[in-house]
Amino acid sequence: MAKTVTTAHPSDPVAAPPSQWRQVLEDLQPFPGRVGMTWRVALLCALVTGAAMLYEIPEAAISCYLVIFLMKPDAVVNIGTGIGFLLLLPGLVAFLVWIVNLTSGSTMHIMAAIVITSCVLLYLGAATQLGEQGSVAALIIAFVLTLIVQAPFGDAATFALREAWAMAALPMILMVGFNLVLGFSPVGLLRDKLRARLDAAADALETGDSQALRDLLREGNALFEPQALAARLLWLVPRAAAQQIAADVRAGFALMLAVSALPAELDPARRGALANQIRAVHAALGKGEAPPPPPTATRGLPADASPAERTAWDALDVLAGAPEPAVVPAPATPFVAPDALSNPAYIHFALKTTAAAVICFLTYTAIDWQGIHTAMITCYVAALGTTGETVHKLALRITGCLIGAAIGVAAIFWVIPHIDGIGALMALVFCGCLVGAWVSTGPERIAYAGVQVALAFLLTVLQGFGPSVSLDTAQGRIVGILLGNLVMYLIFTRIWPMPVAGEARTHFARALSELARMARLAPDRRANAVGSAALVESLAGKSEEVLRLLPFEPRELRPTPAREAALEGAVSEIEALNRAIWLSPDADLEPTAERLERLAERFAEPIAAAGLQHVDGVLEPAPARTGPAPIDDPFIGQLNRLQGAAG
Amino acid sequence: MSPALPFFGAYFPSWLIFATIGILGSVLVRVVLIHFGLDEGIPFRTLVYIALACLIAFTLAATAIGP
């Protein structure tokens, strides 16, 4: 039975964010599915190692890196990625052949080709939804071209291209086959996610501890809609079941959001009834049965029942198979960013990253130490929009690399001397990758360190086509990563630095204009706009994540503590507004929507420009309307606080 | 030397071609079975379709090139 709960409102701060160290420990805790994912990644890496050794394909470590970097829990996504890579690779090789022929072996021309392709691809990655894939493509092309600078002619280049193809194609073929047999089906993943959501909602109702619920809310729904779509399009389940799954994805989110918006003073008995029903659905799903419909006796909600309570029961109805009301879809994210041509930030990013990579390449060529070529790779892989993010990723990279290299060197000293076959080497790779994969399957905050642990370990251990005990690679690798990090740090903090606050403001602007769109819907359709509410939640979560990177920024970039507090306050104001508007029964929220749009524009402006017009519009009353006496804007307090944060 | 077929001036190993045909054939059979509503009733679907792909590939290879 539910205990009495003093407060359960979502916008109440749950607890101060934990310190960086506590956060790392928290991110290393097991969660459902983590063990399964970890052993799959490690086993696939061992298989890739074995195949690469048998067929004598060079650089098995890079092949394994692709697996760790690309493998996601969803088998359908992995198979798609694998097939996509296999289809794209011949095109990439053809493009490289064309470039190499064009440059006719002149070092100056090849350098120019590196600069141009890398600038173009980085710009495309930053300004479109391609994201990091642009960086990865730039990395591959630049890296292969730097190798060709050293051996520009004839057979050497052909051989290098063929080996590069095999290096990337082998792990992709194995990944497709492996996921076909042992991967997680999206249907199973969605069922587990739904159960986790129900569990978190019931927990929040019973104990008032809403931390798990907040985390799940901030994931948003955008990750899961494509999984439901894949289940339908690929006929993984019969059509009716696929429709129910898609409805469950939305109803699960609506239930969480409604539970998090329940008034704190709600009668404990009604709170308990809701929790019991959620537990019943959770148990039924665990046994593979259809969820029971809510008992009609508890449905006699009094007239004063809050909209949140009604919406929660409606969502439980849908979970039990009631028809879903017409869905109001969230707008799709445009593929090309709307400000792709007007915003110089994208070009700055491309130029900064390319400059860092070329400086690293010239440095290790000048001192003639090819062993540290990871310096250039570091620049592409660690490049991120804002200075804070880049420094944070550098920190993860250095830590992960040192841990991985330590494990690898330990293996060289104590394990490899006793190994004489490929099977035993595969077992060693499996054990080492377990460590890296455990970290890399965790939350995004630390996942990157796990990739680095595994990569440094593999590069130290896998040399040639069998067990080997040389320490040169480990040394070169560590120096390379440190050099790359140094150059990146200098460039990303000195040239056109991008403050973290700017990215948070962009997220706020998007969230506010989405809220304005939701406010303009007819009141009975607002509760069906689950996609929009989920988008706002995930944007709030993202901006909080971004703001937590503030300590990584150099001091001269950081906003004043007061501004930081205002920005952090804006996150919870947006979350509270999201619930209030989503559940609002008011017919006309037009004044609120207009005000939200003005705020969104204010947040979208650069910080300096917004600061200049500080006096304009603070505490501005809603525009007077003709007709009946104007209703006071119900959200005036929250909007004013947001206005303060906008500066 | 394994059997190879000439394509665009290069020699492709024949197993690669038969494997591709086997996979495509298995996908085609699945589309037909979905159309008739039979797909849902098959136990161990993944294994069945993988076996079917192998069957098509081996049969074709044995007929076209011989044992």
XYZ file of C-alpha atoms in Angstrom:
714
model
C 0.000 0.000 0.000
C 1.219 3.460 -0.741
C 2.839 5.357 2.039
C 1.903 8.940 2.634
C 3.873 11.152 0.365
C 4.790 14.679 1.297
C 5.756 15.883 -2.141
C 5.991 14.349 -5.572
C 5.974 17.291 -7.878
C 8.449 16.930 -10.731
C 9.613 20.500 -10.822
C 10.698 20.266 -7.201
C 14.422 19.764 -7.250
C 14.992 16.104 -6.374
C 18.524 16.480 -5.097
C 21.571 18.512 -5.930
C 23.407 16.978 -8.902
C 26.024 14.558 -7.584
C 29.713 15.374 -7.765
C 31.603 14.220 -10.859
C 33.140 11.283 -8.986
C 29.844 10.098 -7.469
C 28.317 10.441 -10.915
C 30.940 8.126 -12.429
C 30.302 5.496 -9.754
C 26.567 5.810 -10.381
C 27.045 5.423 -14.139
C 28.959 2.174 -13.569
C 26.076 0.504 -11.719
C 24.366 -2.383 -13.533
C 20.966 -1.805 -15.136
C 18.637 -4.273 -16.877
C 20.107 -5.316 -20.213
C 23.618 -4.054 -19.507
C 25.111 -7.510 -18.839
C 23.488 -8.958 -21.961
C 24.747 -6.134 -24.144
C 28.268 -6.297 -22.650
C 28.875 -9.971 -23.332
C 27.461 -9.661 -26.825
C 29.868 -6.844 -27.720
C 32.817 -8.674 -26.159
C 31.973 -11.951 -27.891
C 31.583 -10.241 -31.260
C 34.979 -8.531 -30.752
C 36.556 -11.911 -30.004
C 34.998 -13.367 -33.173
C 36.214 -10.410 -35.251
C 39.717 -10.867 -33.804
C 39.692 -14.554 -34.626
C 38.519 -13.997 -38.204
C 41.031 -11.180 -38.772
C 43.896 -13.377 -37.509
C 42.791 -16.360 -39.623
C 42.406 -14.392 -42.846
C 45.404 -12.146 -42.053
C 43.476 -8.891 -42.320
C 45.610 -6.128 -40.778
C 44.693 -3.793 -37.891
C 42.216 -6.099 -36.130
C 42.041 -3.473 -33.379
C 40.397 -0.966 -35.745
C 37.872 -3.611 -36.838
C 36.963 -4.277 -33.209
C 36.774 -0.527 -32.581
C 34.097 -0.254 -35.277
C 32.076 -2.963 -33.516
C 32.277 -1.298 -30.099
C 31.583 2.140 -31.550
C 28.655 1.152 -33.794
C 26.895 -1.686 -31.977
C 23.621 -0.623 -30.342
C 21.193 -2.813 -28.392
C 18.600 -2.917 -31.190
C 19.370 -5.770 -33.619
C 17.409 -4.160 -36.473
C 19.447 -0.953 -36.174
C 22.699 -2.931 -36.134
C 21.783 -4.974 -39.199
C 20.806 -1.746 -40.968
C 24.094 -0.075 -40.013
C 26.080 -3.102 -41.165
C 24.359 -3.328 -44.541
C 24.606 0.445 -44.991
C 28.358 0.383 -44.375
C 28.816 -2.556 -46.754
C 26.984 -0.655 -49.484
C 28.795 2.649 -48.844
C 32.318 1.237 -48.602
C 32.847 0.579 -52.338
C 31.750 4.170 -53.003
C 34.228 5.478 -50.448
C 37.025 3.412 -51.975
C 36.122 4.666 -55.460
C 36.158 8.252 -54.164
C 39.611 7.734 -52.656
C 40.930 6.225 -55.877
C 39.623 9.263 -57.747
C 41.291 11.682 -55.276
C 44.586 9.813 -55.369
C 44.600 9.902 -59.181
C 43.688 13.591 -59.134
C 46.579 14.501 -56.856
C 49.027 12.514 -59.009
C 51.192 11.771 -56.008
C 52.186 15.354 -55.156
C 52.338 15.867 -51.383
C 51.054 19.438 -51.623
C 48.017 18.287 -53.606
C 47.264 15.493 -51.178
C 47.465 17.934 -48.255
C 45.050 20.247 -50.079
C 42.709 17.290 -50.681
C 42.814 16.418 -46.973
C 41.971 19.996 -45.964
C 39.127 20.359 -48.488
C 37.418 16.983 -47.918
C 37.751 17.283 -44.174
C 36.312 20.823 -44.090
C 33.373 19.865 -46.309
C 32.538 16.657 -44.421
C 32.859 18.265 -40.982
C 30.614 21.124 -42.083
C 28.021 18.654 -43.404
C 28.189 16.670 -40.191
C 27.679 19.766 -38.025
C 24.948 21.437 -40.079
C 22.803 18.344 -40.799
C 21.437 15.382 -38.893
C 24.477 13.328 -39.997
C 26.278 14.506 -36.854
C 29.266 12.411 -35.902
C 29.057 10.329 -39.063
C 30.431 13.356 -40.915
C 33.418 13.398 -38.571
C 33.942 9.658 -38.992
C 33.893 9.931 -42.796
C 36.329 12.865 -42.658
C 38.554 10.831 -40.353
C 38.643 7.782 -42.643
C 39.412 9.804 -45.776
C 42.042 11.991 -44.096
C 43.714 8.988 -42.456
C 43.917 6.938 -45.658
C 45.228 10.001 -47.525
C 47.999 10.586 -44.957
C 49.063 6.972 -45.470
C 49.142 7.537 -49.224
C 51.369 10.600 -48.757
C 53.994 8.130 -47.614
C 53.574 5.647 -50.482
C 51.729 7.448 -53.249
C 52.284 5.155 -56.205
C 50.869 2.081 -57.855
C 50.585 -1.195 -56.013
C 51.109 0.217 -52.522
C 48.056 2.467 -52.818
C 45.906 -0.292 -54.353
C 46.951 -2.716 -51.647
C 46.232 -0.162 -48.881
C 42.747 0.521 -50.257
C 41.904 -3.188 -50.530
C 43.088 -3.862 -46.996
C 41.168 -0.820 -45.713
C 38.024 -2.229 -47.345
C 38.533 -5.658 -45.761
C 39.251 -4.056 -42.383
C 35.844 -2.346 -42.361
C 33.809 -4.989 -44.223
C 34.794 -7.970 -42.048
C 33.345 -6.621 -38.747
C 30.220 -5.420 -40.576
C 29.503 -8.858 -42.095
C 30.026 -10.498 -38.711
C 27.877 -7.868 -36.988
C 24.969 -8.541 -39.370
C 25.181 -12.306 -38.872
C 25.642 -12.072 -35.113
C 22.663 -9.750 -34.651
C 20.464 -11.951 -36.804
C 21.009 -14.843 -34.407
C 21.769 -13.312 -30.992
C 20.615 -9.669 -31.182
C 17.880 -8.042 -29.099
C 14.614 -7.725 -31.026
C 13.116 -4.213 -30.935
C 9.851 -5.746 -29.726
C 11.549 -7.203 -26.665
C 13.415 -3.950 -26.030
C 10.185 -1.958 -26.172
C 8.474 -4.368 -23.787
C 11.350 -4.039 -21.316
C 11.273 -0.253 -21.652
C 7.527 -0.201 -20.977
C 7.994 -2.334 -17.871
C 10.802 -0.056 -16.655
C 8.544 2.960 -17.168
C 5.665 1.337 -15.268
C 8.013 0.359 -12.472
C 9.398 3.893 -12.174
C 5.893 5.404 -12.184
C 4.673 3.020 -9.473
C 7.807 3.680 -7.409
C 7.307 7.417 -7.635
C 3.699 7.007 -6.489
C 4.508 4.678 -3.611
C 7.720 6.142 -2.214
C 7.825 9.661 -3.626
C 11.307 8.983 -5.019
C 10.999 10.303 -8.552
C 14.657 10.129 -9.651
C 14.172 7.061 -11.877
C 11.001 8.588 -13.304
C 12.847 11.827 -14.167
C 15.615 9.932 -15.920
C 13.136 7.953 -18.023
C 11.103 11.076 -18.839
C 14.199 12.888 -20.036
C 15.015 10.116 -22.508
C 11.996 11.376 -24.408
C 10.105 9.182 -26.857
C 11.970 9.910 -30.091
C 14.263 6.881 -29.615
C 11.410 4.420 -29.350
C 9.003 5.520 -32.068
C 11.360 4.181 -34.826
C 11.582 0.839 -33.007
C 7.797 0.543 -33.029
C 7.842 1.480 -36.700
C 10.455 -1.202 -37.459
C 8.349 -3.822 -35.670
C 5.434 -2.922 -37.952
C 7.286 -2.524 -41.265
C 9.354 -5.706 -40.898
C 6.347 -7.709 -39.689
C 8.202 -8.827 -36.581
C 4.773 -9.293 -34.974
C 1.247 -9.501 -36.423
C -0.273 -6.178 -37.500
C -2.660 -5.775 -34.531
C 0.127 -6.396 -32.040
C 2.345 -3.868 -33.829
C -0.366 -1.234 -33.490
C -0.734 -1.980 -29.792
C 3.053 -1.674 -29.374
C 3.078 1.754 -31.031
C 0.170 2.853 -28.809
C 1.956 1.481 -25.729
C 5.066 3.541 -26.458
C 3.004 6.733 -26.344
C 0.721 5.653 -23.496
C 3.734 4.639 -21.387
C 5.223 8.097 -21.754
C 1.875 9.810 -21.122
C 1.455 7.755 -17.950
C 4.885 8.762 -16.656
C 4.342 12.429 -17.427
C 0.885 12.412 -15.829
C 2.151 10.633 -12.700
C 4.960 13.156 -12.392
C 2.411 15.982 -12.600
C 0.028 14.640 -9.924
C -0.709 17.261 -7.269
C 1.172 16.675 -4.028
C -1.996 16.882 -1.928
C -3.726 13.995 -3.767
C -5.706 11.631 -1.480
C -3.397 8.690 -0.533
C -6.141 6.162 -1.260
C -6.511 7.358 -4.857
C -2.761 7.490 -5.221
C -2.649 3.886 -3.968
C -5.347 2.764 -6.412
C -3.348 4.195 -9.300
C -0.144 2.543 -8.084
C -1.896 -0.821 -7.671
C -3.252 -0.701 -11.205
C 0.228 0.158 -12.572
C 1.698 -2.750 -10.607
C -1.007 -5.073 -11.999
C -0.170 -4.062 -15.587
C 3.542 -4.464 -14.844
C 2.999 -7.976 -13.464
C 0.778 -9.011 -16.381
C 3.352 -7.842 -18.927
C 6.055 -9.743 -17.026
C 4.039 -12.941 -17.392
C 3.369 -12.218 -21.071
C -0.361 -11.726 -20.523
C -2.583 -8.914 -21.744
C -2.717 -6.106 -19.136
C -5.975 -6.054 -17.124
C -8.338 -3.157 -17.813
C -8.656 -0.692 -14.919
C -11.425 -1.752 -12.475
C -14.489 0.355 -13.147
C -15.075 0.953 -9.403
C -11.966 3.116 -9.129
C -12.890 5.028 -12.245
C -15.625 6.976 -10.491
C -13.270 9.932 -10.206
C -14.793 12.848 -8.330
C -15.461 15.979 -10.301
C -12.516 17.732 -8.698
C -10.034 15.099 -9.899
C -7.015 16.774 -11.453
C -6.429 16.475 -15.220
C -3.198 14.646 -14.422
C -5.069 11.891 -12.599
C -7.587 11.541 -15.434
C -4.828 11.379 -18.040
C -2.979 8.714 -16.057
C -6.104 6.503 -15.964
C -6.699 7.132 -19.681
C -3.156 5.967 -20.430
C -3.759 2.811 -18.372
C -6.903 2.230 -20.441
C -4.866 2.398 -23.646
C -2.292 0.002 -22.206
C -5.125 -2.445 -21.520
C -6.199 -2.284 -25.160
C -8.677 0.602 -25.330
C -8.547 2.433 -28.690
C -5.994 5.247 -28.739
C -7.297 8.767 -29.419
C -6.030 10.403 -32.635
C -2.328 11.062 -32.264
C -0.945 14.586 -32.696
C 2.541 13.964 -34.076
C 5.539 16.073 -33.087
C 7.156 17.893 -36.013
C 10.028 15.965 -37.576
C 13.496 17.414 -37.035
C 14.608 18.930 -40.362
C 17.571 17.104 -41.902
C 19.451 20.329 -42.621
C 19.595 22.773 -39.722
C 17.502 25.876 -40.544
C 20.472 28.175 -39.900
C 22.961 26.030 -41.853
C 23.964 28.892 -44.156
C 23.540 31.885 -41.852
C 25.237 30.579 -38.702
C 29.039 30.819 -38.890
C 29.415 28.366 -35.970
C 29.311 25.354 -38.321
C 32.090 26.666 -40.536
C 34.141 27.656 -37.485
C 33.782 24.123 -36.178
C 34.928 22.587 -39.481
C 37.917 24.932 -39.721
C 38.983 24.441 -36.087
C 38.894 20.645 -36.307
C 40.694 20.539 -39.652
C 43.378 22.919 -38.357
C 43.943 20.746 -35.291
C 44.196 17.589 -37.421
C 46.633 19.142 -39.905
C 48.818 20.524 -37.086
C 49.007 17.042 -35.551
C 49.809 15.453 -38.911
C 52.588 17.987 -39.623
C 53.995 17.535 -36.104
C 54.366 13.775 -36.259
C 55.620 13.908 -39.836
C 58.189 16.575 -38.898
C 59.589 14.579 -35.982
C 59.218 11.393 -38.089
C 57.331 9.342 -35.500
C 54.503 7.490 -37.300
C 53.677 5.569 -34.119
C 51.753 8.550 -32.750
C 49.391 8.937 -35.715
C 46.506 8.502 -33.222
C 47.031 12.228 -32.540
C 45.238 13.061 -35.793
C 42.487 10.494 -35.189
C 41.937 12.045 -31.759
C 41.176 15.426 -33.323
C 38.325 14.072 -35.445
C 36.858 11.765 -32.843
C 36.965 14.203 -29.915
C 35.689 17.238 -31.842
C 32.379 18.492 -30.507
C 30.399 21.706 -30.807
C 31.093 23.476 -27.546
C 34.331 23.975 -25.662
C 32.963 22.344 -22.495
C 31.890 19.202 -24.373
C 35.229 18.931 -26.151
C 37.218 19.243 -22.922
C 34.923 16.726 -21.224
C 35.456 14.236 -24.044
C 39.205 14.832 -23.901
C 39.156 14.021 -20.187
C 37.238 10.794 -20.896
C 39.655 9.961 -23.686
C 42.780 10.373 -21.577
C 41.344 8.418 -18.620
C 39.985 5.636 -20.805
C 43.204 5.386 -22.788
C 45.364 5.156 -19.667
C 43.153 2.446 -18.136
C 43.003 0.450 -21.378
C 46.739 0.709 -21.969
C 47.382 -0.406 -18.371
C 45.221 -3.519 -18.864
C 46.930 -4.179 -22.202
C 50.467 -3.820 -20.799
C 49.565 -6.061 -17.861
C 48.338 -8.672 -20.355
C 51.582 -8.388 -22.334
C 53.623 -9.007 -19.178
C 51.653 -11.761 -17.529
C 49.233 -13.392 -19.978
C 50.541 -13.315 -23.547
C 53.828 -15.142 -22.768
C 51.677 -18.175 -21.864
C 49.570 -17.960 -25.037
C 50.446 -19.689 -28.283
C 47.225 -19.884 -30.302
C 44.497 -17.749 -31.762
C 41.810 -19.343 -29.555
C 43.531 -18.232 -26.363
C 44.083 -14.755 -27.823
C 40.362 -14.576 -28.572
C 39.622 -15.458 -24.950
C 41.966 -12.672 -23.807
C 40.278 -10.163 -26.143
C 36.897 -11.280 -24.810
C 37.946 -10.606 -21.206
C 39.529 -7.230 -22.002
C 36.567 -6.099 -24.077
C 34.191 -7.036 -21.254
C 35.678 -4.175 -19.220
C 35.499 -1.658 -22.052
C 32.036 -2.738 -23.197
C 30.662 -2.516 -19.652
C 31.568 1.174 -19.562
C 30.625 1.888 -23.171
C 27.104 0.447 -22.784
C 26.483 2.910 -19.946
C 24.977 6.397 -20.108
C 26.366 8.776 -22.723
C 28.249 10.725 -20.040
C 30.881 7.988 -19.705
C 30.244 5.707 -22.701
C 33.096 7.270 -24.637
C 35.655 6.325 -21.977
C 34.635 2.683 -22.433
C 35.291 2.810 -26.185
C 38.729 4.212 -25.367
C 39.497 1.505 -22.781
C 38.741 -1.177 -25.341
C 40.609 0.563 -28.174
C 43.791 1.188 -26.165
C 43.665 -2.392 -24.879
C 43.185 -3.861 -28.359
C 45.903 -1.713 -29.919
C 48.418 -2.812 -27.296
C 47.494 -6.497 -27.420
C 46.709 -7.126 -31.108
C 49.820 -6.725 -33.233
C 50.561 -8.802 -36.315
C 48.617 -12.018 -36.808
C 49.092 -13.777 -33.475
C 50.132 -13.181 -29.877
C 52.944 -10.588 -29.635
C 54.772 -8.890 -26.753
C 55.973 -5.515 -28.054
C 55.445 -2.355 -25.974
C 56.078 0.189 -28.749
C 52.434 0.492 -29.768
C 51.262 1.203 -26.239
C 53.830 3.966 -25.867
C 53.093 5.570 -29.238
C 49.376 5.350 -28.648
C 49.486 7.158 -25.303
C 51.804 9.893 -26.594
C 49.588 10.287 -29.666
C 46.436 10.745 -27.645
C 48.145 13.238 -25.338
C 49.487 15.280 -28.279
C 46.087 15.287 -30.002
C 44.416 16.373 -26.780
C 46.892 19.198 -26.235
C 46.382 20.610 -29.729
C 42.592 20.263 -29.466
C 42.544 21.950 -26.074
C 44.568 24.910 -27.320
C 42.543 25.387 -30.493
C 39.084 24.866 -29.002
C 39.713 27.247 -26.113
C 41.633 29.952 -28.044
C 39.997 30.202 -31.494
C 36.272 31.008 -31.712
C 35.426 29.327 -28.408
C 31.795 28.147 -28.170
C 30.414 28.546 -24.663
C 28.191 25.800 -23.278
C 25.555 28.374 -22.359
C 24.993 29.029 -26.074
C 24.022 25.416 -26.721
C 21.731 25.349 -23.700
C 20.007 28.484 -25.051
C 19.451 26.786 -28.422
C 17.789 23.848 -26.660
C 15.629 26.241 -24.630
C 14.560 28.066 -27.772
C 13.474 24.812 -29.437
C 11.644 23.643 -26.320
C 9.799 26.954 -25.976
C 8.643 27.086 -29.580
C 7.428 23.484 -29.244
C 5.522 24.525 -26.108
C 3.984 27.408 -28.065
C 2.856 24.944 -30.733
C 1.296 22.720 -28.084
C -0.458 25.695 -26.472
C -2.123 26.519 -29.801
C -3.772 23.067 -30.056
C -7.424 22.609 -29.138
C -7.629 21.699 -25.420
C -8.935 18.156 -25.994
C -6.100 17.440 -28.422
C -3.288 18.701 -26.174
C -3.175 15.529 -24.091
C -2.702 13.532 -27.328
C 0.390 15.528 -28.293
C 2.567 13.074 -26.393
C 5.327 13.420 -29.000
C 5.597 17.176 -28.402
C 5.585 16.813 -24.630
C 8.266 14.126 -24.918
C 10.356 16.356 -27.171
C 10.221 19.204 -24.639
C 11.141 16.803 -21.829
C 14.121 15.444 -23.733
C 15.276 18.967 -24.648
C 15.077 19.934 -20.973
C 17.104 16.829 -20.135
C 19.673 17.641 -22.817
C 20.108 21.213 -21.630
C 20.605 19.991 -18.077
C 23.265 17.545 -19.318
C 24.926 20.379 -21.237
C 24.868 22.716 -18.243
C 26.579 20.067 -16.160
C 29.590 20.403 -18.450
C 30.115 23.995 -17.250
C 32.897 23.019 -14.816
C 34.920 21.781 -17.807
C 34.989 25.211 -19.405
C 37.975 27.508 -18.995
C 37.167 30.260 -16.510
C 37.023 33.136 -18.992
C 34.200 31.407 -20.916
C 32.005 30.567 -17.948
C 28.977 32.723 -17.218
C 28.660 34.353 -13.796
C 27.275 32.101 -11.027
C 24.055 34.104 -11.087
C 23.587 33.465 -14.820
C 24.375 29.784 -14.312
C 21.733 29.538 -11.619
C 19.231 31.336 -13.863
C 19.887 28.908 -16.731
C 19.533 25.915 -14.409
C 16.305 27.397 -13.087
C 15.038 27.716 -16.650
C 15.245 23.909 -17.060
C 12.771 23.221 -14.264
C 10.543 26.120 -15.334
C 10.310 24.608 -18.811
C 9.507 21.180 -17.389
C 6.800 22.611 -15.150
C 5.334 24.625 -18.049
C 5.365 21.496 -20.210
C 3.163 19.598 -17.752
C 0.931 22.581 -17.122
C 0.286 23.257 -20.821
C -0.024 19.562 -21.737
C -2.755 19.110 -19.111
C -4.306 22.564 -19.354
C -8.088 22.492 -19.895
C -8.122 26.201 -20.887
C -9.635 26.769 -24.292
C -7.511 29.701 -25.328
C -3.824 29.815 -24.563
C -3.026 32.143 -27.459
C -1.472 34.898 -25.257
C 0.735 32.291 -23.589
C 1.745 30.906 -26.970
C 2.693 34.380 -28.238
C 4.692 35.096 -25.139
C 6.445 31.689 -25.438
C 7.373 32.435 -29.027
C 8.887 35.787 -28.087
C 10.867 34.046 -25.342
C 12.033 31.409 -27.822
C 13.290 34.177 -30.126
C 15.046 35.819 -27.198
C 16.817 32.554 -26.316
C 17.741 31.961 -29.949
C 19.576 35.310 -30.159
C 23.275 35.336 -29.339
C 23.949 36.110 -25.689
C 25.521 39.507 -26.232
C 22.644 40.811 -28.342
C 20.063 39.579 -25.838
C 21.856 41.278 -22.975
C 21.677 44.695 -24.633
C 17.903 44.849 -24.712
C 17.567 43.878 -21.112
C 14.786 46.288 -20.186
C 12.557 45.439 -23.081
C 9.503 43.389 -22.330
C 10.102 42.335 -18.735
C 6.803 41.737 -16.952
C 5.016 42.732 -20.095
C 1.276 42.051 -19.663
C -0.512 39.827 -22.121
C -1.714 41.832 -25.117
C -5.189 43.228 -24.571
C -7.857 41.457 -26.568
C -11.247 42.486 -27.701
C -14.281 40.530 -26.645
C -14.857 39.119 -23.170
C -12.820 40.343 -20.224
C -9.237 39.113 -20.702
C -8.404 36.079 -18.615
C -5.147 36.409 -16.748
C -2.371 34.397 -18.281
C -2.310 31.296 -16.062
C 1.431 30.838 -16.476
C 2.518 34.435 -15.906
C 4.852 33.594 -12.995
C 6.754 30.868 -14.839
C 6.997 32.941 -18.000
C 8.415 35.901 -16.088
C 11.075 33.752 -14.450
C 12.016 32.382 -17.879
C 12.231 35.935 -19.170
C 14.752 36.648 -16.420
C 16.831 33.642 -17.481
C 16.779 34.777 -21.103
C 18.704 37.897 -20.079
C 41.137 -22.763 -56.879
C 37.488 -22.126 -55.983
C 35.146 -21.484 -58.912
C 34.936 -17.800 -59.900
C 32.671 -15.881 -62.250
C 33.854 -12.904 -64.303
C 32.091 -9.569 -63.651
C 33.190 -6.154 -64.906
C 36.603 -7.531 -65.712
C 37.196 -8.932 -62.211
C 36.747 -12.494 -60.946
C 34.255 -12.859 -58.112
C 34.274 -16.028 -56.018
C 31.144 -17.979 -56.857
C 30.230 -18.624 -53.203
C 29.756 -14.876 -52.748
C 27.252 -14.773 -55.580
C 25.329 -17.870 -54.442
C 25.227 -16.582 -50.849
C 23.717 -13.317 -52.078
C 21.116 -15.161 -54.181
C 20.293 -17.415 -51.216
C 19.710 -14.427 -48.905
C 17.593 -12.579 -51.466
C 15.573 -15.758 -52.160
C 14.902 -16.265 -48.465
C 13.742 -12.637 -48.122
C 11.450 -13.133 -51.114
C 9.927 -16.273 -49.598
C 9.297 -14.353 -46.359
C 7.498 -11.565 -48.238
C 5.259 -14.170 -49.930
C 4.552 -15.972 -46.630
C 3.677 -12.658 -44.923
C 1.267 -11.942 -47.765
C -0.550 -15.241 -47.132
C -0.431 -14.741 -43.335
C 1.712 -17.835 -42.778
C 4.791 -16.069 -41.410
C 3.311 -15.614 -37.915
C 2.827 -19.343 -37.410
C 6.417 -20.434 -38.008
C 8.354 -21.425 -34.880
C 12.042 -20.291 -34.650
C 11.548 -17.951 -37.583
C 15.135 -16.661 -37.755
C 16.632 -20.158 -37.881
C 14.102 -21.316 -40.460
C 14.872 -18.459 -42.809
C 18.646 -18.799 -42.354
C 18.315 -22.520 -43.172
C 16.198 -21.644 -46.192
C 18.853 -19.194 -47.446
C 21.524 -21.919 -47.074
C 19.290 -24.446 -48.846
C 18.724 -22.156 -51.838
C 22.419 -21.227 -52.055
C 23.695 -24.836 -51.832
C 21.102 -26.199 -54.252
C 21.926 -23.542 -56.834
C 25.670 -24.002 -56.404
C 25.368 -27.783 -56.743
C 23.185 -27.491 -59.870
C 25.164 -24.731 -61.585
C 28.716 -25.777 -60.837
C 28.407 -29.357 -59.677
C 29.761 -31.056 -56.558
